[in-house]
Backbone as CSV, one residue per row, in Angstrom:
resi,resn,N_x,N_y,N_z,CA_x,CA_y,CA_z,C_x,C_y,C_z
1,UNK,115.018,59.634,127.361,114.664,60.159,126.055,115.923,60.170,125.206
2,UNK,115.987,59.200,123.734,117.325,59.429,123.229,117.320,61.198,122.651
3,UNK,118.453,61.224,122.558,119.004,62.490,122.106,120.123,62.155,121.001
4,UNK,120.110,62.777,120.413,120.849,62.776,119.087,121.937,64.212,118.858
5,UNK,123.351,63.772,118.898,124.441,64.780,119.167,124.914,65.406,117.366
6,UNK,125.007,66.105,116.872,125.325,66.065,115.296,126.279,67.225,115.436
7,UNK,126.280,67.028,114.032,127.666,68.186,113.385,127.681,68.098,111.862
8,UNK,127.878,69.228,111.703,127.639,69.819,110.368,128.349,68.992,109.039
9,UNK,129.556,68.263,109.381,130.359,68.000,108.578,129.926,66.163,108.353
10,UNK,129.177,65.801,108.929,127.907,64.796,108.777,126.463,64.808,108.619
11,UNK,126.504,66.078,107.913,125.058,66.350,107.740,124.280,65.461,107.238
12,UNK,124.244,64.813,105.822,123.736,63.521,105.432,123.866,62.353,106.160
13,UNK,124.525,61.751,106.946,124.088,61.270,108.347,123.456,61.395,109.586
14,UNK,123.498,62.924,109.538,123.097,63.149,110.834,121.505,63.163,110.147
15,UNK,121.340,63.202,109.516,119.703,63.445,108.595,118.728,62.454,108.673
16,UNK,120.041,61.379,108.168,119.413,59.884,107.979,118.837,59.636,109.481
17,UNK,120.084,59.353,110.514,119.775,59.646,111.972,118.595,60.289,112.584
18,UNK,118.326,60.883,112.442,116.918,61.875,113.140,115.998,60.990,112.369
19,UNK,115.873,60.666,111.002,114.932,59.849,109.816,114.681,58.773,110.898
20,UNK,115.742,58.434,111.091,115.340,56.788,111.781,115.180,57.225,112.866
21,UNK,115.532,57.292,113.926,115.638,57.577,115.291,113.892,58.073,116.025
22,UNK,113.623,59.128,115.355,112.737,59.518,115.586,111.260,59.176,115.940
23,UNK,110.803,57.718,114.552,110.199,57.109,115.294,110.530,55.741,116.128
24,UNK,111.632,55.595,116.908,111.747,55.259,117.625,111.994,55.838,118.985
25,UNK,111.315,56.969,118.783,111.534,57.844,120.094,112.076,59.214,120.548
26,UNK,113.327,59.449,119.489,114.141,60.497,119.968,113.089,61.920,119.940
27,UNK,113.784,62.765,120.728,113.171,63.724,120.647,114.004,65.430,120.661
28,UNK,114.847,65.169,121.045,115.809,66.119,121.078,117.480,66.035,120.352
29,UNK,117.815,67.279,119.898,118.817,67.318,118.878,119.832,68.083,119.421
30,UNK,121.010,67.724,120.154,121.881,68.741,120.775,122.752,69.520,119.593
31,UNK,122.697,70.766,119.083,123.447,71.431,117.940,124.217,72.333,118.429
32,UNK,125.315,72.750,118.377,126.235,73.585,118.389,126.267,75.770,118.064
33,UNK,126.330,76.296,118.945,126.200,77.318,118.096,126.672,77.413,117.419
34,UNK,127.891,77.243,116.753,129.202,77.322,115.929,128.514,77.084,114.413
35,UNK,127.638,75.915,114.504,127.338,75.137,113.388,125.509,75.358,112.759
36,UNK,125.019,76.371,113.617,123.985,76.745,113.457,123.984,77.522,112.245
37,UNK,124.417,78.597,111.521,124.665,78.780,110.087,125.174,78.172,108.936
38,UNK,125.141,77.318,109.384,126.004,76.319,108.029,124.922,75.653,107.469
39,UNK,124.801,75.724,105.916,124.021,75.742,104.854,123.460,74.008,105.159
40,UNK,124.466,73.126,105.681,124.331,71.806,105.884,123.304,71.172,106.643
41,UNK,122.904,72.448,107.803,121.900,72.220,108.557,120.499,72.409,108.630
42,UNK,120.004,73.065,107.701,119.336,73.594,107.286,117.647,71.949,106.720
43,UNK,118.519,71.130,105.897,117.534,69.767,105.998,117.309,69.533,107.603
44,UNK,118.133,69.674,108.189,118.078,68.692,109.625,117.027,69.543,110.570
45,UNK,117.126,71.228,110.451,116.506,71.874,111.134,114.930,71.785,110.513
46,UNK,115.072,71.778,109.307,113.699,71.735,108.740,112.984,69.899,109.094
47,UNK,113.994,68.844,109.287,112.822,68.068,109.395,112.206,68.111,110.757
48,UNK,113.641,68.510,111.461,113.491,68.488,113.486,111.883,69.177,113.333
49,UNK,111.581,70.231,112.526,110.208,71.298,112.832,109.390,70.557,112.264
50,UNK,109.543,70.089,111.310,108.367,69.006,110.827,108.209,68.100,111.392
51,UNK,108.476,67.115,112.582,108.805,66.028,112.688,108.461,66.696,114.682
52,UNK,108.622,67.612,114.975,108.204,68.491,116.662,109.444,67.743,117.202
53,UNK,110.734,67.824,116.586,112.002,67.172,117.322,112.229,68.654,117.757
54,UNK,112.824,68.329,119.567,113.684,70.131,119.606,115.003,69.843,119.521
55,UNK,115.089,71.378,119.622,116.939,71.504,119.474,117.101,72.026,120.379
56,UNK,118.123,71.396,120.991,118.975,71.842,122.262,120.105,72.327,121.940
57,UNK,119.962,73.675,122.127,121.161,74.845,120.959,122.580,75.288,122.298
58,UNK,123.936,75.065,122.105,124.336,75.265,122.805,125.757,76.130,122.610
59,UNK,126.179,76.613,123.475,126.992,78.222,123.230,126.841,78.909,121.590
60,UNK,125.078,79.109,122.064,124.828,80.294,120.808,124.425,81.890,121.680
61,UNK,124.252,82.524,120.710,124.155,83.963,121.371,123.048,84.412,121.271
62,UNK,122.573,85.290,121.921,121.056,85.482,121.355,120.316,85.930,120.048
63,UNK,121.553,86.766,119.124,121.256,87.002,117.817,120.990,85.641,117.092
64,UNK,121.799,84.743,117.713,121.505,83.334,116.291,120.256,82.664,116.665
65,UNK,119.397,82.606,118.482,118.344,82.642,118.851,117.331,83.311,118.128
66,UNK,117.391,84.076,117.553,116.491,85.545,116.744,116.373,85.101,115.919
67,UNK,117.634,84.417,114.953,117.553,84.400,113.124,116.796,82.830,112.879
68,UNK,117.501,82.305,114.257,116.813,80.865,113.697,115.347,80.661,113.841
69,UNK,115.161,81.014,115.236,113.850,81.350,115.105,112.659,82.158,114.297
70,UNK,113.117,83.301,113.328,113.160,83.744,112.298,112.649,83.011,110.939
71,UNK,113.495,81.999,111.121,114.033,81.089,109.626,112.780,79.934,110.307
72,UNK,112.927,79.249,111.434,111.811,78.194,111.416,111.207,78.688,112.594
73,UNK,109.691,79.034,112.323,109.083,79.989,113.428,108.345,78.462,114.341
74,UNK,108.259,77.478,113.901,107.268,76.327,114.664,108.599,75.378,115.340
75,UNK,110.059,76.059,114.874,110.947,74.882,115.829,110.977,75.179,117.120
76,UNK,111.325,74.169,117.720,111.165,74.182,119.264,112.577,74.373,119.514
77,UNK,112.906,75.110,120.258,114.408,75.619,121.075,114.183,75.564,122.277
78,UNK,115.618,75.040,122.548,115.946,74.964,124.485,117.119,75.671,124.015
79,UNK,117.271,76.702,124.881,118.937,77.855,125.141,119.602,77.452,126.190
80,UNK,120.340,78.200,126.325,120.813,78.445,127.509,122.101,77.496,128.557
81,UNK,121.996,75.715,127.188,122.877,75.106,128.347,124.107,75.480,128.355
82,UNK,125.028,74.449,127.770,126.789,74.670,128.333,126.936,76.103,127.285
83,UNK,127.352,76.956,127.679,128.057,78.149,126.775,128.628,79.180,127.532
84,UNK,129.466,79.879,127.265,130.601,80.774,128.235,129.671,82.161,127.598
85,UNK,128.991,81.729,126.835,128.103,83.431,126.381,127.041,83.447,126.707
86,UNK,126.881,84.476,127.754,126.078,84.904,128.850,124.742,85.582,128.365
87,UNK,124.188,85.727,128.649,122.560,86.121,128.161,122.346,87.260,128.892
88,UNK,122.205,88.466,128.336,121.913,89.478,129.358,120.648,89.015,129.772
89,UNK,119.664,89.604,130.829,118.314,89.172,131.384,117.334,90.049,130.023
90,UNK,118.025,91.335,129.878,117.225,91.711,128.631,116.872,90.611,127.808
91,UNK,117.877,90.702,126.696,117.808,89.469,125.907,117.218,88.360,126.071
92,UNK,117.137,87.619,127.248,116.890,86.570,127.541,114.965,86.897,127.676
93,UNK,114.789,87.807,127.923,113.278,88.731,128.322,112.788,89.059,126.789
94,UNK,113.475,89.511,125.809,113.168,89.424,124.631,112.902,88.186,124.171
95,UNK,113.940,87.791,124.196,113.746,86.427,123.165,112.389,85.238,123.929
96,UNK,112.240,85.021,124.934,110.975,84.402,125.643,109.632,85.270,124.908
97,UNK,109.675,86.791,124.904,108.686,87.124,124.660,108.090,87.170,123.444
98,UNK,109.186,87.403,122.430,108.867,87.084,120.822,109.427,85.619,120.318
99,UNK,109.267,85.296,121.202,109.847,83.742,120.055,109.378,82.590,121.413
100,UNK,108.010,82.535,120.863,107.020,81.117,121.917,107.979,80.183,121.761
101,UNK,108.655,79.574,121.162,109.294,78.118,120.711,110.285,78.394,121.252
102,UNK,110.500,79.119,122.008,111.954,78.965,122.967,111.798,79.079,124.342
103,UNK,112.538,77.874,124.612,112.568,77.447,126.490,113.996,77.812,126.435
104,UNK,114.165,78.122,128.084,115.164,78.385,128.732,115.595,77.336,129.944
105,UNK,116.875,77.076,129.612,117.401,75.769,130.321,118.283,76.478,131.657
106,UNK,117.417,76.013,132.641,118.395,76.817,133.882,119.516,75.873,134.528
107,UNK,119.973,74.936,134.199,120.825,73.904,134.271,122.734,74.445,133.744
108,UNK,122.544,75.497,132.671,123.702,75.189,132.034,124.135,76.557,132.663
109,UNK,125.312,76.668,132.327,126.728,78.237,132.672,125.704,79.630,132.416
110,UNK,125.165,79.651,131.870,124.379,80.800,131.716,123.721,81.554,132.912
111,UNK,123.771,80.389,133.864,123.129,81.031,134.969,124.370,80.973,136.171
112,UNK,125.230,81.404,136.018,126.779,81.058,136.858,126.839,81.754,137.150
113,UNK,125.715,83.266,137.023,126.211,84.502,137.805,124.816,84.932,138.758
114,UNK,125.765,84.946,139.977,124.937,84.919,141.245,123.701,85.523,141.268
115,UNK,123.041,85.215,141.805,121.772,86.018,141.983,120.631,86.237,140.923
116,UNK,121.726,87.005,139.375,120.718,87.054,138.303,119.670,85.960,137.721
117,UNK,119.499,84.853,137.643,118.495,83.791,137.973,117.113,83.844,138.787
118,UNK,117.373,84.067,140.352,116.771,84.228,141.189,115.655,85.650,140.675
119,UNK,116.610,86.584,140.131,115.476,87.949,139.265,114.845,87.083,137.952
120,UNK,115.444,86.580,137.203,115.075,86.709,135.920,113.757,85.726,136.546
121,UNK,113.399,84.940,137.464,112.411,83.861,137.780,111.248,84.450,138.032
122,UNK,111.620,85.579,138.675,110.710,86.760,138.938,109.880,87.386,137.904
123,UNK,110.689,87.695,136.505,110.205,88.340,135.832,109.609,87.200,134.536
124,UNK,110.005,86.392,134.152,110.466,85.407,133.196,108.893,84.386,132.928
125,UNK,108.291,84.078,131.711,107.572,82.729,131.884,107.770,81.845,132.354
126,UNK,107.436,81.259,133.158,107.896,80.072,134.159,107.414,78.909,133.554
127,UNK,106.856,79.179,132.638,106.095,78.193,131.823,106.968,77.489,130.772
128,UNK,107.980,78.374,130.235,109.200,78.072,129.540,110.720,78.251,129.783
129,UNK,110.756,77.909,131.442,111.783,77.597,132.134,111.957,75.807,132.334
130,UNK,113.381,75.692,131.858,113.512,74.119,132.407,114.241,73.819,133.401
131,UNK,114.478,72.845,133.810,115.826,72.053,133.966,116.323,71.066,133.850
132,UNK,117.311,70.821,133.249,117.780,69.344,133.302,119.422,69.413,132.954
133,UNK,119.961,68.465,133.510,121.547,69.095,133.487,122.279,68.639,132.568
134,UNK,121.688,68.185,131.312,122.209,67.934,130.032,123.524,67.043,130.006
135,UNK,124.737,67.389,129.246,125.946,66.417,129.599,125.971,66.798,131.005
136,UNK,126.594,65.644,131.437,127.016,65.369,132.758,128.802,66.019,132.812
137,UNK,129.294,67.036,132.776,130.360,67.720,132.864,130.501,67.974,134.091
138,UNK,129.979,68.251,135.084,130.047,67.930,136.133,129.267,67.516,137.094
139,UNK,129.330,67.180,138.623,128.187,66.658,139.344,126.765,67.398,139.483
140,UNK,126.292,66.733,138.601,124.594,67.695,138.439,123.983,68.405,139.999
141,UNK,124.475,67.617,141.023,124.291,67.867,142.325,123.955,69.392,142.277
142,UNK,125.473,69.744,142.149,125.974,70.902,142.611,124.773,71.954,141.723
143,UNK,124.078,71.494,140.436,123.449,72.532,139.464,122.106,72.589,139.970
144,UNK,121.413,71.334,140.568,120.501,70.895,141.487,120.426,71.927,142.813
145,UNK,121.487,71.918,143.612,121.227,72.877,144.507,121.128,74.011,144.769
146,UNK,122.049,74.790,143.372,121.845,75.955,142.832,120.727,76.735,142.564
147,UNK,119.951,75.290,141.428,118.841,75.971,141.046,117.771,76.351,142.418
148,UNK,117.323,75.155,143.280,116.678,75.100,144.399,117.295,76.314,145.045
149,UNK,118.254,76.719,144.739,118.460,78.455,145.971,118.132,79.582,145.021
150,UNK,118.622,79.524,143.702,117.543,80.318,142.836,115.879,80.473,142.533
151,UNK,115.397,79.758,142.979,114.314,79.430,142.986,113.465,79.242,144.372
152,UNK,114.050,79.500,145.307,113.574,79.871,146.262,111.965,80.397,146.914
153,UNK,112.060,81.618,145.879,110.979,82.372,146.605,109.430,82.206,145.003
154,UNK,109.939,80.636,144.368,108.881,80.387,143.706,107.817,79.427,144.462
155,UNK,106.749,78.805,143.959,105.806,78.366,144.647,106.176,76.746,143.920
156,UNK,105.682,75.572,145.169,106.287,74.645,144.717,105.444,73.849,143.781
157,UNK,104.404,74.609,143.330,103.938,74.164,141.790,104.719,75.024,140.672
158,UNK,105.108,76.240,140.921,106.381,76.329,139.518,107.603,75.427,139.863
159,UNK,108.304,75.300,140.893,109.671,74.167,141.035,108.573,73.134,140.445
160,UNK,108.069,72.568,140.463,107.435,71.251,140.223,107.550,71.298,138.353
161,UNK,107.074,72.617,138.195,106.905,72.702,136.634,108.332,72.654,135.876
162,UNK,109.296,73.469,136.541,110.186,73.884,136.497,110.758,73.116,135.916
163,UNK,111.084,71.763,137.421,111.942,70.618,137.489,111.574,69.072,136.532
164,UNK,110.092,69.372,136.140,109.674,67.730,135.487,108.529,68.304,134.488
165,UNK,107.656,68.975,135.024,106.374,69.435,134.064,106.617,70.058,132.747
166,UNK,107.473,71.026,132.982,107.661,71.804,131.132,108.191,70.600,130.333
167,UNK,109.297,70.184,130.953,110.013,69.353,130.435,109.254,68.217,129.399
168,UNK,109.068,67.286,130.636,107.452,66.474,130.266,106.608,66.823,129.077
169,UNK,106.277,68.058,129.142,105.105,68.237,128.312,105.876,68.979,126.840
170,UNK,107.044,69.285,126.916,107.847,69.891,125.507,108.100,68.459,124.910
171,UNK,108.587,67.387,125.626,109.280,66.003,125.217,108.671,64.886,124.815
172,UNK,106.983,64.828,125.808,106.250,64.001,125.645,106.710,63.611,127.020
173,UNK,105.754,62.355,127.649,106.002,61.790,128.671,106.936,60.979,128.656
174,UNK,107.920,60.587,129.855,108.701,59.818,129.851,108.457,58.300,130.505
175,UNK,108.204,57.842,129.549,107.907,55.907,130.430,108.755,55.311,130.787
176,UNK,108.747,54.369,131.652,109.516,53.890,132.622,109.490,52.025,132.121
């Protein structure tokens, strides 16, 4: 599935980009938390929602989770990948519960602290849990086996959903 990487300070490119791209396939928009308030983004987020492109939002916090979702209630959000800012399970329990258009990516740093995963799976829609290990920063292996020990004591029709089904069905199918 192409993916499309942007930044604020190419906004009128990155615009055009999604314009074209899109129907040729793309489906996902990797954005920055940093760059998620900037007035620049604002066309790009509005066509991504018009257009059912998601955004794959990364080291944002859960307040900018809230506002954006807020601001475009039909965009589709994935959280959770590369970011050193941690999600309490609260938060993370809020924001699933008021804001449908947000999936949770169990792939990225967010889940680097032991055990809490393995609860939040427990408590959490499983329905808007993903995985996929996004940039390749390091050997996905290692995020792969992680998740499979976090996930443990799920049934292997949620790993199934988990690992290919949400995914699948947020992205469209993937052809071969």
């Amino acid at each position: 599935i192409p993916v499309l990487w942007v930044h604020p300070d190419c906004a009128e490119e990155n615009l055009s980009q999604l314009e074209q791209y899109v129907p040729l396939g793309a489906r996902i928009v990797e954005v920055d938390g940093a760059w998620i308030d900037r007035g620049e983004m604002i066309p790009l987020f509005t066509h991504a929602q018009e257009h059912n492109v998601v955004l794959s939002l990364q080291n944002v916090t859960a307040e900018q989770v809230l506002v954006l979702a807020k601001k475009f209630p039909s965009l589709t959000m994935i959280v959770g990948g590369l970011t050193d800012r941690i999600f309490s399970p609260a938060c993370v329990k809020d924001i699933l519960s008021t804001c449908p258009q947000v999936y949770l990516k169990l792939s990225g740093s967010i889940w680097s602290c032991n055990y809490v995963p393995h609860e939040w799976c427990k408590q959490l829609d499983t329905e808007r849990l993903l995985f996929g290990s996004g940039y390749p920063g390091c050997n996905p292996a290692t995020k792969v086996a992680a998740a499979k020990w976090e996930l443990r004591d799920q049934s292997d029709v949620v790993k199934q959903k988990i690992f290919c089904e949400n995914a699948a069905k947020l992205v469209g199918e993937v052809r071969e």
